[in-house]
Amino acid sequence: MSRIADAFADGPGFVPYLAAGDPDYESSLAYVEALERGGADVIELGLPFSEPIAEGPTIQSAIVRALEAGMTPTRYFEFVEDLDVDVPLVCMTYYNLIYQFGEGGGPADFVRRAAEAGIEGFVVPDLPAEEAGPLREACDAHDCELIFIVAPTTRGERLERIMSQVSGYVYVQARLGTTGARTDVSDRTAESLERIADWDVPKAVGFGISTGEHAQRVIEAGADGVIVGSALVDIVATGAERGDPAVTVASKLEGKARELKEGALRGATGNERPHPERT
Amino acid sequence: MSSHTGKFGEYGGQYVPEALMPAIEELEDAYERYVLDNEDGFMDEFRERLADFGGRPTPLQRADRLSERYDVEVYLKREDLLHGGAHKLNNALGQVLLAKYMGKERIIAETGAGQHGTATAMACAHLGMPCEVYMGRRDINRQRPNVFRMRLNGAEVTPVTVGRGTLKEAISETMRDWATNVEDTHYVIGSVVGPHPFPAMVRDFQRVISEEAREQIRERAGRLPDSVLTCAGGGSNTMGLFAEFVDDEDVDLYAVEAGGSSLDVDEEAGVAPNSATLSTGTEGILHGSRTRILQDRDGQIMESHSVSAGLDYAGVGPELADLVDRGRVHAVNVADDPALEGFHRLSQLEGIIPALESAHAVGYVEEHHDELGEVILLNVSGRGDKDLETVLEETHGRDIEGAPDINTFETTGGFQ
Ligand SMILES: Cc1ncc(COP(=O)(O)O)c(C=O)c1O
């Protein structure tokens, strides 16, 4: 079993997201490390792209800050190498950056370099299963996972196509729209989870989860993990706006991570359903 | 030339978030049934509405004074006389009508120059659909008449403040709205860009331009033109004008892009002082399709520039990119200055005030009429009313032959 799927094996997985280099390289290193102390099982690390069409305003602003502070694909790989974390890292970015890297014209160079730096999986929101063949091949060549998103609108043949391609975990999009913290957890989460109940990869739910209580409810609804981005990026944004020292922001991030992880754990207590990775 | 696979050579495809994929498949199905197969008489109704509401066919006019100046025959396809003042209505009407056939309840669109937004707002008012248009803050400032027109037609205009506030950002924002409201909303994309089936579908709605022009010029000139020219931003008027000529190998096709202030690129700043995607761009993935784009070495999208908002875009239609690669279409460009000169030239010699976009094509004829053969067909893709403020401002301080001295307007107080 891969380290990524493994991360969900002993209870609910907590998967936080931050954009690498937001608001600057050094602080960002400290922030990502704080997530691990707070209980992260896998970390999704965003590589900023100038046209993030799947992101809401919070993550979009994070991407702008990181780009303005000089984040590039090359710097990103150095960033991954400079990070002091043990949990598996997933690179979240858009296909053009993957495609252009190195000699360009294909994903091979990017995946090779990413794997060398320590990345173990990829989420590429603008790459549907139909166009993912070359990236899937490159991932297989370097033992990396390719994680796909299942949306509330995904049904029928599309589900089959994604199921045949996905590895690591499946990213279940809790509601329509772009990323962004919300105050409720959509009913559609449960419906979406039901549709993929028999898939043999862990199911992690994201989009709109911002509190420990949300995390608990999502796990209660049958998820194997929660993915949280905007609620954490908000803490980085507020810190950057107020000019707070990085240690202060890092400790807030750690606290928030702990709240989310504990919520997820509460959701799993008394949750007797068989876990696909444990049976 | 029509694509059922969504691929034009190596270009095209569908690179969008998963949440949108079902809507795109639904649209693909609707495109094939209604547009290609005329199910339920869709295309008949479209053509009828283009005639009654849109004012088609638009005239093909022999430009006597331009012809005399260049000593060639210049014919103008007058898309500026279409309702709304630009070719954009062909596509907007087609897509809003299609959305109705599909049972959608809400329309969203993005706009650069405002012409597409205006056309969409008009089509929505005509067909009774609610409409929201995303427009970059900077474009709102430089195209105010169109903002007013959209609102008069009942559309909501939503400013986009991120980035430089132009078309690229507006498209990204509209895609976000679509991803949120995809179940009841149709996104009327404004050019032959985006994921399949948009590039093929928008071309088919714009194809009417060349269907008419080809017949009209045979009647008027007694033969096909030697060259066919028009401006290319995203490339919708371009593909519309070229579509019926692509198989006429003796006809040279020219896509005139915005050369801006220079073709050089500032990699460090991520800025291209032009929008000449076909001439200087490289292959990549933007806004749902693989095409030529303006990007830096890493693949980050560059800020583009043009004096005309409608050409100011870092991407271009995948089919046009493929036709250029295959050598069927010449990708050329005209800088801001000669475009402004073209604007004044057509205004003064023919009494037609063209859109700044179209003025690029006029500028190209002015510079290269010797190379274009005996009979030239030029598309006036839109009228220039929306650009008057920009032209007054941009002409000032430049040495543009034949331009009126702007200062004399100020001292005579003629505008009071
Ligand atoms: C009059 C006019 N011509 C041309 C364009 C460029 O678009 P396209 O290249 O899709 O025709 C625009 C865009 O707004 C326009 O308003």
Coordinates of C-alpha atoms in Angstrom, one line a residue, chain A residues 17-277:
Chain A
Y17 CA -3.9 22.4 2.1
L18 CA -1.7 25.4 1.9
A19 CA -0.3 27.3 -1.1
A20 CA 3.5 27.0 -1.1
G21 CA 5.2 30.3 -0.6
D22 CA 2.2 32.2 0.9
P23 CA 2.9 34.8 1.9
D24 CA 6.7 34.2 1.6
Y25 CA 9.0 31.3 1.4
E26 CA 10.3 31.1 4.9
S27 CA 7.0 31.7 6.7
S28 CA 5.4 29.2 4.5
L29 CA 7.9 26.5 5.4
A30 CA 7.0 27.1 9.1
Y31 CA 3.3 27.0 8.4
V32 CA 3.3 23.7 6.5
E33 CA 5.4 22.2 9.3
A34 CA 2.9 23.5 11.9
L35 CA 0.2 21.5 10.1
E36 CA 2.0 18.3 10.7
R37 CA 2.4 19.1 14.4
G38 CA -1.4 19.8 14.4
G39 CA -2.1 16.2 13.2
A40 CA -2.0 16.3 9.4
D41 CA -1.9 12.8 7.8
V42 CA -1.3 14.0 4.3
I43 CA -0.5 17.5 3.2
E44 CA -1.7 19.0 -0.1
L45 CA 0.8 21.6 -1.1
G46 CA -0.4 24.1 -3.8
L47 CA 1.9 25.1 -6.6
P48 CA 0.5 28.5 -7.6
F49 CA -0.8 29.0 -11.2
S50 CA -1.8 32.4 -12.5
E51 CA -5.3 31.3 -13.6
P52 CA -6.6 29.1 -10.8
I53 CA -10.1 28.5 -12.2
A54 CA -11.2 26.0 -9.6
E55 CA -10.3 28.2 -6.6
G56 CA -12.5 30.6 -4.7
P57 CA -11.3 34.0 -3.6
T58 CA -9.5 32.9 -0.5
I59 CA -7.1 30.5 -2.2
Q60 CA -6.9 32.7 -5.3
S61 CA -5.5 35.5 -3.1
A62 CA -3.1 33.1 -1.5
I63 CA -1.8 32.2 -5.0
V64 CA -1.4 35.8 -5.9
R65 CA 0.6 36.5 -2.7
A66 CA 2.8 33.4 -3.3
L67 CA 3.4 34.4 -7.0
E68 CA 4.3 37.9 -6.0
A69 CA 6.7 36.6 -3.5
G70 CA 8.5 34.8 -6.3
M71 CA 7.1 31.2 -6.2
T72 CA 7.9 29.2 -9.3
P73 CA 7.9 25.5 -10.1
T74 CA 11.6 25.4 -9.6
R75 CA 11.4 27.2 -6.2
Y76 CA 8.5 24.9 -5.3
F77 CA 10.7 21.8 -5.6
E78 CA 13.3 23.4 -3.5
F79 CA 10.6 24.3 -1.0
V80 CA 9.5 20.6 -0.8
E81 CA 13.1 19.7 -0.2
D82 CA 13.5 22.3 2.5
L83 CA 10.4 21.1 4.4
D84 CA 10.9 19.1 7.5
V85 CA 7.9 16.9 7.5
D86 CA 7.3 13.1 7.5
V87 CA 3.8 12.9 6.2
P88 CA 3.2 12.3 2.5
L89 CA 3.0 15.4 0.3
V90 CA 0.6 15.8 -2.5
C91 CA 1.2 18.5 -5.2
M92 CA -1.9 20.4 -6.1
T93 CA -1.6 22.5 -9.3
Y94 CA -2.9 23.1 -12.8
Y95 CA -1.9 21.2 -15.9
N96 CA -0.1 23.9 -17.8
L97 CA 2.6 24.1 -15.2
I98 CA 3.1 20.4 -15.3
Y99 CA 3.1 20.3 -19.0
Q100 CA 5.6 23.1 -19.5
F101 CA 8.2 22.0 -17.0
G102 CA 11.6 21.0 -18.3
E103 CA 11.7 20.2 -21.9
G104 CA 8.0 20.9 -22.0
G105 CA 5.4 19.2 -24.1
G106 CA 4.5 16.6 -21.5
P107 CA 4.3 15.8 -17.8
A108 CA 7.3 13.4 -17.6
D109 CA 10.0 16.0 -16.5
F110 CA 7.7 17.5 -13.9
V111 CA 6.7 14.3 -12.3
R112 CA 10.3 13.0 -12.2
R113 CA 11.5 16.2 -10.5
A114 CA 8.5 16.2 -8.1
A115 CA 9.1 12.6 -7.1
E116 CA 12.8 13.3 -6.6
A117 CA 11.9 16.2 -4.3
G118 CA 9.6 14.0 -2.2
I119 CA 6.1 14.5 -3.7
E120 CA 4.1 11.3 -3.6
G121 CA 0.9 12.3 -5.3
F122 CA -0.9 14.9 -7.5
V123 CA -4.3 16.6 -7.7
V124 CA -4.8 18.6 -10.9
P125 CA -8.2 20.2 -10.9
D126 CA -8.3 21.2 -14.6
L127 CA -7.3 17.7 -15.8
P128 CA -10.3 15.4 -16.2
A129 CA -9.8 11.7 -16.5
E130 CA -10.2 11.9 -20.4
E131 CA -7.1 14.0 -20.7
A132 CA -5.1 12.4 -18.0
G133 CA -3.4 9.5 -19.8
P134 CA 0.1 11.0 -20.1
L135 CA 0.1 12.2 -16.5
R136 CA -1.1 8.8 -15.3
E137 CA 1.8 7.1 -17.1
A138 CA 4.4 9.5 -15.7
C139 CA 2.9 8.9 -12.2
D140 CA 3.1 5.1 -12.6
A141 CA 6.7 5.4 -13.7
H142 CA 7.6 7.2 -10.5
D143 CA 5.3 5.4 -8.0
C144 CA 3.2 8.5 -7.5
E145 CA -0.5 8.6 -6.9
L146 CA -2.9 10.5 -9.2
I147 CA -5.9 11.7 -7.2
F148 CA -9.1 12.7 -8.9
I149 CA -12.0 14.8 -7.8
V150 CA -15.5 13.5 -7.8
A151 CA -18.1 16.3 -8.0
P152 CA -21.7 16.3 -6.9
T153 CA -22.5 16.4 -10.6
T154 CA -20.4 13.3 -11.5
R155 CA -22.5 10.3 -12.4
G156 CA -22.7 7.2 -14.6
E157 CA -19.9 6.6 -17.1
R158 CA -17.8 9.4 -15.7
L159 CA -17.7 7.7 -12.3
E160 CA -16.5 4.5 -14.0
R161 CA -13.8 6.4 -15.9
I162 CA -12.5 8.1 -12.7
M163 CA -12.6 4.9 -10.7
S164 CA -10.4 3.2 -13.2
Q165 CA -7.8 6.0 -13.0
V166 CA -7.8 7.1 -9.4
S167 CA -5.2 6.1 -6.8
G168 CA -4.1 7.3 -3.4
Y169 CA -7.5 8.7 -2.4
V170 CA -10.5 10.1 -4.1
Y171 CA -11.2 13.8 -3.5
V172 CA -14.9 14.1 -2.9
Q173 CA -16.1 17.6 -3.6
A174 CA -18.7 18.4 -1.0
R175 CA -20.7 20.9 -3.0
L176 CA -20.7 22.7 -6.3
G177 CA -18.6 25.7 -6.8
T178 CA -15.0 26.6 -6.1
T179 CA -13.0 26.1 -2.9
G180 CA -13.9 28.3 0.0
A181 CA -14.8 28.0 3.7
R182 CA -18.5 27.7 4.3
T183 CA -20.6 27.4 7.5
D184 CA -22.5 24.2 6.6
V185 CA -21.7 20.9 5.1
S186 CA -23.8 20.0 2.2
D187 CA -26.3 17.1 2.2
R188 CA -24.8 16.2 -1.2
T189 CA -21.7 14.9 0.6
A190 CA -23.6 11.9 1.8
E191 CA -25.1 11.3 -1.6
S192 CA -21.7 11.6 -3.3
L193 CA -20.2 9.2 -0.8
E194 CA -22.9 6.7 -1.4
R195 CA -22.3 6.7 -5.1
I196 CA -18.7 5.6 -4.6
A197 CA -19.1 3.5 -1.5
D198 CA -17.7 0.4 -3.2
W199 CA -14.5 2.0 -4.5
D200 CA -11.4 0.6 -2.9
V201 CA -9.6 3.9 -2.3
P202 CA -10.1 6.1 0.8
K203 CA -12.6 8.8 0.3
A204 CA -11.6 12.3 1.5
V205 CA -14.2 15.1 1.5
G206 CA -13.2 18.7 0.8
F207 CA -14.7 22.1 -0.2
G208 CA -16.1 24.2 2.5
I209 CA -15.0 22.4 5.7
S210 CA -13.9 25.0 8.2
T211 CA -14.5 23.7 11.8
G212 CA -14.0 20.6 13.9
E213 CA -17.7 20.1 14.0
H214 CA -17.9 20.0 10.1
A215 CA -15.0 17.5 10.1
Q216 CA -16.9 15.3 12.6
R217 CA -20.1 15.4 10.5
V218 CA -18.3 14.6 7.3
I219 CA -16.6 11.5 8.9
E220 CA -20.0 10.5 10.4
A221 CA -21.4 10.7 6.9
G222 CA -19.0 8.0 5.9
A223 CA -15.9 9.7 4.7
D224 CA -12.4 8.3 5.4
G225 CA -10.9 11.8 5.6
V226 CA -11.4 15.5 5.4
I227 CA -9.6 18.0 3.2
V228 CA -9.4 21.6 4.5
G229 CA -7.9 24.5 2.6
S230 CA -9.6 27.9 2.8
A231 CA -10.1 27.8 6.6
L232 CA -6.3 27.4 7.0
V233 CA -5.4 29.9 4.2
D234 CA -7.7 32.4 6.0
I235 CA -5.3 32.2 9.0
V236 CA -2.3 32.9 6.8
A237 CA -4.1 35.8 5.1
T238 CA -5.1 37.4 8.4
G239 CA -1.6 37.0 9.7
A240 CA -0.1 38.5 6.5
E241 CA -2.6 41.4 6.6
R242 CA -1.8 42.3 10.2
G243 CA 1.9 41.7 9.9
D244 CA 1.9 39.1 12.7
P245 CA 5.2 37.2 13.4
A246 CA 5.4 33.8 11.6
V247 CA 5.5 32.0 15.0
T248 CA 2.2 33.4 16.0
V249 CA 0.5 32.4 12.7
A250 CA 2.2 29.0 12.9
S251 CA 0.8 28.3 16.3
K252 CA -2.7 29.4 15.2
L253 CA -2.4 27.0 12.3
E254 CA -1.4 24.2 14.5
G255 CA -4.3 24.9 16.8
K256 CA -6.8 25.0 13.9
A257 CA -5.3 21.8 12.5
R258 CA -5.7 20.1 15.9
E259 CA -9.4 21.2 16.1
L260 CA -10.1 19.7 12.7
K261 CA -8.2 16.5 13.4
E262 CA -10.0 16.0 16.7
G263 CA -13.3 16.7 15.1
A264 CA -12.5 14.0 12.5
L265 CA -11.6 11.6 15.3
R266 CA -14.8 12.3 17.2
G267 CA -16.7 11.5 14.0
A268 CA -15.1 8.1 13.8
T269 CA -15.7 7.1 17.4
G270 CA -18.6 4.7 17.5
N271 CA -18.6 4.6 13.7
E272 CA -18.6 0.9 13.2
R273 CA -18.8 0.7 9.4
P274 CA -16.0 -1.4 7.9
H275 CA -13.1 0.6 6.5
P276 CA -12.0 -0.4 3.0
E277 CA -8.3 -0.1 3.9

